[in-house]
Amino acid sequence: MTELLTLAIALAPVLGALAAWSAGKGGRARLAMGIGITATGTSMAAAAALGAWVFAAGTETAFSGLVTVDALGAYMLLLVAAVAAIALAASPGYLARHRADGTLPPLEEGTYWALLALFAGGLATVPLVDNLGLVWVGIEATTAVSALLVGFTRSPRAIEAAWKYLILGSIGIGFALLGTMLLFAAAGPAADAGNALAWTELGRSAASLDPELLRLAFVFALVGYGTKAGLAPFHTWLPDAHSQAPAPISALLSGAGLAVALYALARFHHIVATALGPGFSGTLLVAFGLLSLAVALPFIVAQGDLKRLLAYSSIEHLGLATLALGFGGRLALAGLALHLFCHGLAKASAFVAAGRLVEEAGSHRIGRLRGSLTRSPAAARALVVASLMLSGLPPSGIFVAELAILFGGVAAGWALAAAVAAVLLALAVAGLLFHVARVAVGPNRARGPRVSIRARTALALAAPLALVAAAGLWTPSPVAAAIAQIVAVLGGGHG
Amino acid sequence: MILDPSTASQLVDAVAAAVVVLGIGIASTRSLGRMIWVTAAQSALVGAAALVVAAATGAAHLALGGVLAIGVKGVVVPLVLGSILRRSSVRQERRPVVAPRVTFVLAVVIVFVATAATHDVRLPVALDAARALPAAISTLLTGLLIVMTRRKTLSLVVGLLVFENGIALAAFSLVYAMPIVVELGVLFDLLIAVVVAWVYSRRMLDVLGTLSTDELRNLRG
């Protein structure tokens, strides 16, 4: 069963991508869309099924240990599937509107569906493999695929953003490869090359690893995967890529792509903390988490571009998640588990809603988007609600998660760091809500008619937000049990 | 075991030294064509280092990795980059951020610093090739230097390749050998990255009419 689901997750996107691409090149856009949605949907449904199965039945292995999915992996599978569903629902509308206004390159719709399938499938494959070398290969492959999606519109700005993303992303991820190799070297020449990079095996034999090399490996992994997760000071590609990409792609990049990079870092952290105690890697994570919160703040407060505002908010939230990972302890890690999922859903909805507003107004500038609530009520409402949640105001899962992370930090002995983070978060709330309020209200300068959206789009925007709100009010017992399992994986061996 | 270990370490040391010298050469030329082909030679040397280690240790999959590295990075990638170069009118890095004379000096400084910094590090490896680690770190930093000081998109891709050669040298000669699936995946990913860079270089030519990243200054803040 696990074998079958794994194959569906990894191979359906590859086959679907080939078919969608050739259908698109043959001018059959509708067929390409059908194939793209079917292939991506199959892969994501399999990912969700496998994730749910692991939470119910415990860790699953397949293909003689090459594939291992524990609670943390299952969590990532569910997160990627949920965010990809939002991106998938928003994509037909995005393509239709750009087909209508002539900004879609001809015969490229099949390419869009092919790349989307590969991107989502790649993100879902990373948490499957029990080999940190292959985790690297998967993340690097999604970088290349998503770089093509970032520049999809072929405007000069989009090409610039994609170029920066490709070069900075490749260099960053190169450091992660060096870190992976040093981890391999830390296992010593005696290690069996076949499973020396398996995170299950490394976690078990952590005590026998060379401590010097282990420290060095973690530093390189932090730089490398930190670049991909958008941690300051390696974040400079992120606002460009997230603001220039098509809205559904921004949603997937921000909601799931960053989290998958953090997942790789969490596996490194777990091994290093098991071997050396949480002091070394935990302190580094706390430092870079705080730095990301501090660096994002001025750009949120002084932002003039709606999509860049959301991108900097992602840097802030990933900083908070990194902080939680560094804090450790049951409470902060439970907060982390709640946080990444809720952030993924809320941020993806915010990007899709912002994308609608930007398309209708023909500008990213906040000053030109004013009065959106009268012009395009549904999308503007979704943006406002998503922003309130992203600000951490109740009722939302993010509110509960932020409280848990901050109190967890205090409980784990990081009182000062938690206090600084609380101040930075509060200031960022003011900045984000001020700008979103300007977009929502104010004089509506555009003369066009009120824009209404289809029921399907409204559902795609409302359902994830309702889920995030519910997560702040009520935790059903299966969810609580799942969070406890994730915490056990993340905190195993210490705390 | 075709080679005895001491001959092998001397060979790896010699190859590593040559890789560093070529890296300095790449950092100090203006000609894009020369940059591409010297980088190809450097990549081939890194692959050769893998073959030497393979011969000394009998690790067959390392030999496969070396052959693939020579084929992909020594032949395919330079051909792709050469085809972009032929399509454009640019032949020279005319106005780099820092003059090639200065990058030459910086590259030499990097070699000294990297050698001094890694002098005492001893990795648990099969071969005692003392120059390989400093050479790998120097090459990696030289690649970063090229990326930071050049403006043409092709120079940036070359810088990325030099950076990657540094990592590959570390992988082949120091870490002994990564699992074969990982090696194959790494090479495959590199190929994809270069193809994507190729796609974007073509788009830049079409949309912006230039291969210079000078035009890429719109996204700020």
XYZ file of C-alpha atoms in Angstrom:
716
model
C 0.000 0.000 0.000
C 2.736 2.426 0.982
C 4.664 1.404 -2.154
C 1.646 2.179 -4.314
C 1.001 5.568 -2.708
C 4.691 6.482 -2.971
C 4.713 5.675 -6.670
C 1.542 7.714 -7.186
C 3.035 10.707 -5.358
C 6.327 10.690 -7.252
C 5.461 9.311 -10.698
C 1.984 10.658 -11.495
C 3.362 14.239 -11.758
C 6.213 13.145 -14.058
C 3.932 11.248 -16.451
C 1.268 13.946 -16.247
C 3.845 16.647 -16.911
C 5.024 14.962 -20.104
C 1.455 14.505 -21.333
C 0.303 18.013 -20.395
C 3.347 19.595 -21.959
C 2.926 17.837 -25.278
C -0.823 18.507 -25.298
C -0.118 22.201 -24.681
C 2.455 22.384 -27.456
C -0.120 20.808 -29.767
C -2.487 23.681 -29.021
C -4.894 21.596 -26.935
C -5.060 23.792 -23.848
C -8.199 22.212 -22.356
C -6.741 18.731 -22.595
C -3.517 19.961 -20.974
C -5.555 21.430 -18.130
C -7.434 18.186 -17.614
C -4.220 16.181 -17.541
C -2.480 18.671 -15.258
C -5.307 18.732 -12.731
C -5.708 14.946 -12.800
C -1.983 14.226 -12.380
C -1.376 16.820 -9.661
C -4.635 15.895 -7.943
C -3.758 12.190 -7.949
C -0.334 12.882 -6.474
C -1.690 15.201 -3.792
C -4.554 12.856 -2.883
C -2.016 10.044 -2.479
C 0.152 12.317 -0.322
C -2.800 13.199 1.907
C -3.844 9.550 2.152
C -0.346 8.411 3.085
C -0.033 11.232 5.617
C -3.336 10.348 7.269
C -2.469 6.651 7.229
C 0.839 7.240 9.029
C -0.874 9.292 11.729
C -3.359 6.485 12.239
C -1.042 3.469 11.981
C 2.470 4.714 12.802
C 5.683 5.034 10.787
C 5.618 3.384 7.359
C 8.604 2.109 5.386
C 8.821 0.908 1.795
C 11.324 -0.033 -0.912
C 13.701 -1.668 1.604
C 14.047 1.467 3.708
C 14.566 4.023 0.935
C 11.159 5.439 1.817
C 10.328 6.115 5.461
C 7.447 8.314 6.551
C 7.228 9.162 10.244
C 4.852 11.671 11.864
C 6.946 14.661 10.735
C 7.023 13.389 7.153
C 3.290 12.692 7.252
C 2.701 16.232 8.474
C 4.698 17.661 5.551
C 2.744 15.465 3.112
C -0.568 16.816 4.426
C 0.735 20.392 4.363
C 1.960 20.148 0.759
C -1.296 18.483 -0.333
C -3.465 21.145 1.306
C -1.533 24.109 -0.091
C -1.270 22.499 -3.532
C -5.060 22.049 -3.543
C -5.457 25.812 -3.135
C -2.948 26.498 -5.913
C -4.669 23.953 -8.135
C -8.098 25.515 -7.571
C -6.786 28.988 -8.389
C -4.872 28.010 -11.535
C -7.634 27.656 -14.196
C -8.952 31.114 -13.369
C -5.471 32.609 -13.435
C -4.760 31.160 -16.865
C -8.190 32.138 -18.217
C -7.802 35.773 -17.190
C -4.315 36.010 -18.654
C -5.449 34.313 -21.841
C -8.147 36.978 -22.097
C -5.842 39.963 -21.620
C -3.148 38.589 -23.935
C -0.327 38.375 -21.367
C -0.120 34.590 -21.531
C 2.612 33.367 -23.881
C 0.914 31.327 -26.641
C 1.005 27.537 -26.377
C 2.427 27.783 -22.852
C -0.604 26.601 -20.869
C 0.540 22.994 -21.109
C 3.954 24.062 -19.824
C 2.307 25.729 -16.829
C 0.392 22.571 -15.911
C 3.464 20.394 -16.452
C 5.646 22.569 -14.211
C 2.944 22.877 -11.546
C 2.619 19.085 -11.418
C 6.402 18.653 -11.135
C 6.688 21.362 -8.478
C 3.928 19.984 -6.258
C 5.053 16.392 -6.814
C 8.664 17.297 -6.017
C 7.656 19.014 -2.777
C 5.668 15.934 -1.748
C 8.540 13.565 -2.612
C 11.073 15.252 -0.291
C 9.444 14.082 2.969
C 9.173 10.516 1.634
C 12.847 9.678 1.200
C 14.919 8.408 4.106
C 18.186 9.778 2.744
C 19.442 13.313 3.298
C 21.304 13.211 -0.016
C 18.059 12.520 -1.854
C 16.288 15.152 0.239
C 18.851 17.560 -1.190
C 18.309 16.292 -4.735
C 14.549 16.763 -4.371
C 14.801 20.301 -3.012
C 17.291 21.319 -5.696
C 15.000 19.883 -8.393
C 12.039 21.892 -7.082
C 14.251 24.998 -7.194
C 14.906 24.559 -10.902
C 11.258 23.785 -11.706
C 9.901 26.662 -9.656
C 12.440 29.057 -11.212
C 10.777 28.331 -14.549
C 7.375 29.077 -12.982
C 8.535 32.330 -11.357
C 9.485 33.713 -14.778
C 6.437 32.227 -16.466
C 4.900 35.550 -17.579
C 8.167 36.562 -19.319
C 7.869 40.190 -18.308
C 11.302 41.772 -17.764
C 10.668 41.893 -14.009
C 9.606 38.285 -13.864
C 12.737 37.254 -15.761
C 14.849 39.282 -13.337
C 13.191 37.650 -10.331
C 13.581 34.167 -11.793
C 17.221 34.773 -12.626
C 18.031 35.976 -9.098
C 16.132 33.033 -7.661
C 18.005 30.539 -9.822
C 21.500 31.894 -9.087
C 21.042 32.638 -5.367
C 19.022 29.469 -4.859
C 21.651 27.316 -6.574
C 24.499 28.794 -4.544
C 22.545 28.485 -1.320
C 21.605 24.908 -2.012
C 25.254 24.209 -2.926
C 26.148 24.975 0.676
C 23.494 22.509 1.778
C 25.160 19.845 -0.378
C 28.481 20.564 1.308
C 26.740 20.219 4.672
C 25.249 16.896 3.573
C 28.685 15.643 2.505
C 30.245 16.678 5.798
C 27.489 14.818 7.620
C 28.379 11.782 5.510
C 32.031 12.260 6.412
C 31.107 12.585 10.091
C 29.805 9.020 9.958
C 33.379 7.982 9.118
C 34.803 5.734 6.395
C 33.512 2.671 8.208
C 29.897 3.664 7.521
C 27.949 1.620 5.037
C 27.618 3.931 2.018
C 24.158 2.535 1.299
C 22.382 3.996 4.315
C 24.962 6.363 5.828
C 22.773 9.322 4.860
C 19.512 7.826 6.101
C 18.151 10.169 8.756
C 16.707 7.198 10.656
C 20.180 5.609 10.834
C 21.956 8.909 11.612
C 19.494 9.587 14.427
C 20.231 6.177 15.953
C 24.026 6.361 15.633
C 24.273 10.092 16.426
C 26.483 9.538 19.465
C 29.246 7.943 17.367
C 29.452 10.799 14.813
C 32.495 13.077 14.718
C 31.399 16.191 16.691
C 33.654 18.716 14.866
C 32.418 17.666 11.430
C 28.868 17.539 12.732
C 29.023 21.187 13.817
C 30.495 22.203 10.476
C 27.840 20.199 8.632
C 25.048 21.939 10.500
C 26.424 25.411 9.761
C 26.527 24.683 6.021
C 23.070 23.093 6.100
C 21.737 26.134 7.918
C 23.109 28.487 5.249
C 21.898 26.252 2.429
C 18.407 25.279 3.528
C 18.094 28.633 5.308
C 18.443 30.291 1.899
C 15.646 28.116 0.532
C 13.477 28.731 3.613
C 13.915 32.485 3.245
C 15.827 33.106 6.474
C 17.652 36.426 6.762
C 20.289 37.320 5.642
C 19.898 34.811 2.784
C 16.341 35.892 1.946
C 16.972 38.474 -0.789
C 15.601 36.332 -3.616
C 12.312 35.696 -1.834
C 10.397 38.987 -2.164
C 11.264 39.147 -5.880
C 10.302 35.569 -6.646
C 7.098 35.607 -4.595
C 5.929 38.926 -5.986
C 6.626 38.149 -9.660
C 5.434 34.551 -9.830
C 1.845 33.791 -10.940
C -0.402 34.025 -7.849
C -1.072 30.259 -7.505
C 2.682 29.641 -7.695
C 3.381 32.301 -5.058
C 0.891 30.457 -2.868
C 2.676 27.137 -3.332
C 6.166 28.635 -2.949
C 5.263 30.485 0.219
C 2.870 28.052 1.856
C 4.681 24.785 1.130
C 8.065 25.426 -0.538
C 9.543 27.304 2.425
C 8.199 24.736 4.892
C 9.818 21.853 2.985
C 13.229 23.569 3.219
C 12.665 24.026 6.950
C 11.806 20.322 7.131
C 15.282 19.440 5.788
C 16.843 21.758 8.348
C 14.770 20.148 11.110
C 16.161 16.702 10.188
C 19.736 18.068 10.459
C 18.915 19.791 13.731
C 17.488 16.595 15.158
C 20.643 14.597 14.372
C 23.009 17.303 15.657
C 20.951 17.909 18.804
C 20.801 14.183 19.547
C 24.593 13.943 19.234
C 25.713 17.175 20.878
C 22.714 18.301 22.919
C 20.358 21.057 21.731
C 22.739 23.900 22.682
C 24.748 24.363 19.483
C 22.205 24.014 16.695
C 19.342 25.338 18.830
C 21.175 28.584 19.570
C 21.988 29.091 15.892
C 18.349 28.509 14.935
C 17.125 30.975 17.558
C 19.641 33.577 16.343
C 18.658 33.271 12.677
C 14.961 33.146 13.562
C 15.212 36.398 15.494
C 17.302 37.988 12.739
C 14.639 37.083 10.174
C 11.911 38.651 12.329
C 14.006 41.798 12.735
C 14.974 42.087 9.055
C 11.425 41.536 7.782
C 9.915 44.166 10.072
C 11.085 47.427 8.374
C 10.204 46.038 4.938
C 6.692 45.186 6.152
C 6.166 48.592 7.733
C 7.492 50.610 4.765
C 6.089 48.416 1.992
C 4.395 49.857 -1.092
C 3.750 46.631 -3.015
C 1.007 44.229 -1.929
C 2.623 40.975 -3.048
C 6.008 41.964 -1.597
C 4.190 42.747 1.672
C 2.946 39.163 1.793
C 6.413 37.883 0.839
C 8.064 39.713 3.738
C 5.323 38.386 6.000
C 6.477 34.895 4.912
C 10.049 35.718 5.962
C 8.647 36.835 9.319
C 6.613 33.650 9.776
C 9.420 31.326 8.734
C 11.632 33.217 11.185
C 9.100 32.459 13.895
C 8.965 28.786 12.898
C 12.781 28.581 12.978
C 12.695 30.200 16.406
C 10.260 27.536 17.593
C 12.507 24.771 16.269
C 15.453 26.335 18.110
C 13.506 26.748 21.369
C 12.576 23.077 21.460
C 10.460 21.755 24.282
C 6.995 20.270 24.033
C 4.986 23.509 23.977
C 7.045 25.399 21.388
C 7.218 22.359 19.090
C 3.452 21.845 19.332
C 3.129 25.522 18.403
C 5.434 24.937 15.433
C 3.295 22.034 14.207
C 0.149 24.163 14.369
C 1.891 27.237 12.974
C 3.378 25.945 9.703
C 0.087 24.361 8.637
C -2.058 27.391 9.463
C 0.470 29.751 7.904
C 0.511 27.652 4.742
C -3.269 27.773 4.367
C -3.693 31.436 5.302
C -0.747 32.659 3.223
C -1.810 30.665 0.175
C -5.325 32.159 0.396
C -3.863 35.635 0.870
C -1.675 35.275 -2.235
C -4.565 33.999 -4.343
C -6.844 36.848 -3.173
C -4.086 39.441 -3.641
C -3.418 38.042 -7.099
C -7.059 38.685 -8.065
C -6.948 42.265 -6.796
C -3.641 42.931 -8.554
C -4.948 41.567 -11.860
C -8.101 43.658 -11.655
C -6.290 46.881 -10.793
C -3.367 46.187 -13.136
C -0.826 47.138 -10.465
C 0.955 45.729 -7.429
C 1.156 49.166 -5.798
C -0.827 49.503 -2.600
C -1.664 53.115 -3.476
C -3.376 51.989 -6.696
C -5.239 49.119 -5.085
C -7.241 51.293 -2.679
C -10.971 50.755 -2.445
C -10.752 47.076 -3.273
C -13.643 46.281 -0.942
C -16.083 48.190 -3.153
C -14.486 47.089 -6.412
C -13.990 43.411 -5.720
C -15.722 42.557 -2.437
C -15.129 38.811 -2.260
C -11.374 38.808 -2.946
C -10.803 41.865 -0.735
C -12.691 40.279 2.150
C -10.637 37.105 1.832
C -7.428 39.158 1.850
C -8.508 41.089 4.964
C -9.528 37.943 6.856
C -6.322 36.133 5.855
C -4.217 39.122 6.939
C -5.968 39.338 10.304
C -5.118 35.677 10.834
C -1.534 36.089 9.605
C -1.186 38.913 12.101
C -1.903 36.399 14.804
C -5.197 37.871 15.932
C -7.764 35.461 17.390
C -9.663 33.409 16.522
C -7.098 31.596 14.436
C -4.709 28.706 14.728
C -1.848 31.140 14.176
C -2.831 33.054 17.342
C -2.739 29.872 19.417
C 0.496 28.769 17.722
C 2.261 32.074 18.375
C 1.249 32.001 22.046
C 2.457 28.411 22.368
C 5.789 29.214 20.698
C 6.441 32.298 22.835
C 5.404 30.692 26.126
C 7.245 27.541 25.101
C 10.351 29.672 24.555
C 10.045 31.097 28.057
C 9.546 27.612 29.477
C 12.623 26.338 27.633
C 14.780 29.080 29.137
C 14.727 31.518 26.202
C 12.771 34.268 27.979
C 14.718 37.182 26.501
C 14.540 35.840 22.922
C 10.808 35.193 23.351
C 10.255 38.731 24.638
C 12.156 40.286 21.722
C 10.204 38.105 19.295
C 6.914 39.181 20.884
C 7.770 42.860 20.381
C 8.868 42.317 16.774
C 5.690 40.351 16.020
C 3.475 43.037 17.536
C 5.131 45.754 15.442
C 4.775 43.647 12.280
C 1.042 43.222 13.006
C 0.607 46.985 12.934
C 2.503 47.280 9.630
C 0.680 44.451 7.859
C -2.803 45.510 8.965
C -2.178 49.175 8.119
C -1.286 48.333 4.514
C -4.069 45.784 4.064
C -6.582 48.275 5.475
C -5.394 50.811 2.881
C -5.951 48.255 0.132
C -9.415 47.355 1.427
C -10.971 50.763 2.086
C -10.440 54.216 0.636
C -11.594 55.814 -2.610
C -12.184 53.403 -5.497
C -10.522 55.111 -8.457
C -11.209 52.396 -11.016
C -14.341 52.944 -13.098
C -15.062 49.351 -14.003
C -18.057 47.391 -12.699
C -17.966 45.476 -9.445
C -16.196 42.195 -9.904
C -17.837 39.059 -8.632
C -16.138 35.700 -8.372
C -17.307 32.196 -9.100
C -18.620 29.974 -6.343
C -15.705 27.595 -6.849
C -13.137 30.347 -6.292
C -15.046 31.656 -3.281
C -15.010 28.183 -1.759
C -11.285 27.792 -2.478
C -10.670 31.044 -0.615
C -13.112 30.535 2.241
C -12.524 26.867 3.123
C -8.846 27.143 4.164
C -9.538 30.315 6.124
C -12.427 28.649 7.936
C -10.093 25.771 8.772
C -7.474 28.137 10.212
C -10.144 29.897 12.285
C -11.463 26.574 13.565
C -7.950 25.508 14.536
C -7.876 28.467 16.908
C -11.074 27.462 18.648
C -11.121 23.725 18.862
C -8.617 20.868 18.646
C -10.304 17.524 17.859
C -8.626 14.613 19.592
C -7.120 13.039 16.397
C -5.443 16.379 15.659
C -4.127 16.630 19.208
C -2.781 13.087 18.925
C -1.140 13.931 15.593
C 0.525 17.023 17.061
C 1.816 14.924 19.962
C 3.342 12.473 17.466
C 5.061 15.278 15.548
C 6.442 16.735 18.778
C 7.767 13.311 19.746
C 9.669 13.086 16.429
C 11.055 16.618 16.645
C 11.928 16.426 20.319
C 13.177 12.852 20.482
C 16.374 12.495 22.475
C 16.202 15.889 24.174
C 13.572 17.981 25.971
C 43.452 -1.559 -6.687
C 45.213 -0.313 -9.788
C 47.093 2.490 -8.077
C 48.921 2.330 -4.780
C 47.587 4.860 -2.254
C 50.681 7.073 -2.001
C 50.937 7.574 -5.772
C 47.193 8.240 -5.813
C 47.408 10.928 -3.119
C 50.239 12.618 -5.009
C 48.188 12.535 -8.201
C 45.111 13.942 -6.444
C 47.253 16.684 -4.922
C 48.615 17.593 -8.356
C 45.155 17.614 -9.935
C 43.821 19.723 -7.048
C 46.608 22.262 -7.559
C 45.791 22.445 -11.270
C 42.091 22.973 -10.463
C 43.017 25.949 -8.266
C 45.271 27.480 -10.942
C 42.514 27.178 -13.553
C 40.085 28.794 -11.102
C 42.379 31.801 -10.748
C 42.605 31.930 -14.545
C 38.802 31.968 -14.911
C 38.505 34.758 -12.351
C 40.993 36.948 -14.184
C 39.872 36.813 -17.812
C 37.418 39.043 -19.653
C 36.727 36.733 -22.570
C 33.484 34.829 -22.092
C 34.532 32.118 -24.544
C 37.760 31.482 -22.666
C 35.876 31.406 -19.350
C 33.550 28.684 -20.649
C 36.297 26.427 -21.982
C 38.678 26.849 -19.064
C 35.769 25.969 -16.777
C 35.162 22.873 -18.899
C 38.807 21.885 -18.443
C 38.514 22.464 -14.695
C 35.392 20.293 -14.504
C 37.154 17.539 -16.448
C 40.079 17.682 -14.010
C 37.707 17.308 -11.064
C 36.250 14.258 -12.794
C 39.796 12.953 -13.298
C 40.451 13.307 -9.570
C 37.452 11.054 -9.001
C 38.898 8.485 -11.412
C 42.225 8.516 -9.557
C 40.518 7.951 -6.213
C 38.423 5.214 -7.792
C 41.541 3.486 -9.131
C 43.197 3.620 -5.733
C 40.232 2.433 -3.689
C 38.478 0.168 -6.152
C 35.178 2.031 -5.744
C 33.524 1.347 -9.079
C 30.635 3.762 -8.643
C 33.095 6.579 -7.993
C 34.604 5.855 -11.405
C 31.131 6.081 -12.912
C 30.634 9.410 -11.145
C 33.936 10.673 -12.545
C 33.113 9.625 -16.106
C 29.668 11.217 -15.875
C 31.141 14.420 -14.423
C 33.603 14.646 -17.314
C 30.831 13.994 -19.826
C 28.204 16.334 -18.360
C 30.294 19.195 -17.022
C 33.265 18.881 -19.344
C 31.349 18.464 -22.611
C 27.551 18.920 -22.515
C 27.363 22.026 -20.325
C 30.115 23.951 -22.204
C 28.413 23.124 -25.509
C 25.116 24.526 -24.185
C 26.831 27.674 -22.916
C 28.767 28.021 -26.172
C 25.527 27.939 -28.141
C 24.137 30.813 -26.037
C 27.339 32.750 -26.607
C 27.080 32.333 -30.381
C 23.517 33.661 -30.369
C 24.472 36.858 -28.583
C 26.693 39.683 -29.692
C 28.529 39.793 -26.362
C 32.057 38.391 -26.347
C 33.649 40.132 -23.381
C 32.879 40.996 -19.798
C 33.293 44.702 -20.572
C 32.452 46.392 -17.312
C 32.739 43.928 -14.424
C 32.030 45.219 -10.916
C 35.733 44.780 -10.131
C 38.512 44.775 -12.732
C 39.910 41.312 -13.645
C 43.328 42.409 -12.435
C 41.844 42.945 -8.969
C 39.897 39.668 -9.009
C 43.175 37.936 -9.904
C 44.745 39.299 -6.731
C 41.640 38.477 -4.700
C 41.606 34.920 -6.039
C 45.237 34.431 -5.008
C 44.453 35.849 -1.552
C 41.543 33.409 -1.283
C 43.869 30.478 -1.972
C 46.261 31.559 0.777
C 43.489 32.189 3.298
C 41.720 28.909 2.512
C 44.987 26.990 2.805
C 45.835 28.598 6.126
C 42.334 28.099 7.515
C 42.072 24.403 6.610
C 45.682 23.532 7.429
C 44.903 21.499 10.524
C 41.623 19.895 9.503
C 41.945 16.154 9.155
C 39.054 14.311 7.649
C 38.511 10.608 8.240
C 39.200 9.628 4.642
C 40.792 6.801 2.739
C 43.471 8.869 1.005
C 45.764 11.397 2.600
C 45.593 14.065 -0.108
C 46.584 17.087 1.955
C 46.016 19.679 -0.788
C 42.530 18.579 -1.765
C 40.565 20.267 1.028
C 42.238 23.703 0.703
C 41.880 23.377 -3.063
C 38.177 22.553 -2.761
C 37.478 25.482 -0.431
C 39.550 27.864 -2.613
C 37.686 26.791 -5.735
C 34.320 27.187 -4.049
C 35.184 30.698 -2.876
C 36.620 31.616 -6.284
C 33.248 30.675 -7.778
C 31.484 32.954 -5.304
C 33.938 35.725 -6.192
C 33.080 35.375 -9.884
C 29.340 35.461 -9.175
C 29.734 38.583 -7.062
C 31.987 40.531 -9.411
C 30.563 39.822 -12.885
C 27.520 41.181 -14.678
C 27.003 38.996 -17.736
C 24.574 36.152 -17.223
C 27.021 33.699 -18.786
C 29.740 34.741 -16.325
C 27.333 34.111 -13.474
C 26.604 30.604 -14.731
C 30.366 30.010 -15.056
C 30.822 31.231 -11.471
C 28.148 28.793 -10.355
C 29.948 25.955 -12.154
C 33.286 26.836 -10.540
C 31.541 26.918 -7.143
C 30.070 23.520 -7.909
C 33.483 22.164 -8.978
C 34.782 23.083 -5.532
C 32.012 21.067 -3.930
C 32.572 18.161 -6.313
C 36.297 18.139 -5.557
C 35.499 17.924 -1.870
C 33.029 15.136 -2.566
C 35.276 13.017 -4.772
C 38.604 13.353 -3.063
C 37.736 13.850 0.590
C 34.444 12.336 1.456
C 35.475 9.225 -0.462
C 32.141 8.674 -2.167
C 28.530 9.563 -1.724
C 25.961 6.828 -2.313
C 25.516 6.349 -6.057
C 21.888 7.530 -6.175
C 22.974 10.782 -4.576
C 25.835 11.295 -7.036
C 23.542 10.695 -9.991
C 20.914 13.006 -8.532
C 23.462 15.760 -7.996
C 24.653 15.575 -11.600
C 21.088 15.465 -12.893
C 20.178 18.532 -10.849
C 23.200 20.418 -12.138
C 22.161 19.619 -15.686
C 18.635 20.898 -15.003
C 19.975 24.099 -13.440
C 22.121 24.798 -16.489
C 19.222 24.084 -18.834
C 17.041 26.512 -16.875
C 19.832 29.103 -17.023
C 19.974 28.494 -20.768
C 16.205 29.032 -21.091
C 16.406 32.293 -19.192
C 19.457 33.534 -21.075
C 17.502 33.053 -24.296
C 14.497 34.850 -22.837
C 16.691 37.701 -21.706
C 18.048 38.000 -25.232
C 14.502 37.990 -26.621
C 12.852 40.306 -24.105
C 15.657 42.593 -22.969
C 17.956 42.289 -25.990
C 20.996 41.838 -23.771
C 22.890 39.262 -21.766
C 23.922 41.771 -19.142
C 22.419 41.777 -15.673
C 22.863 45.579 -15.665
C 19.302 45.654 -16.936
C 18.159 43.676 -13.916
C 17.836 46.460 -11.414
C 14.102 46.976 -11.122
C 13.212 44.939 -8.079
C 14.106 46.692 -4.856
C 12.812 47.022 -1.303
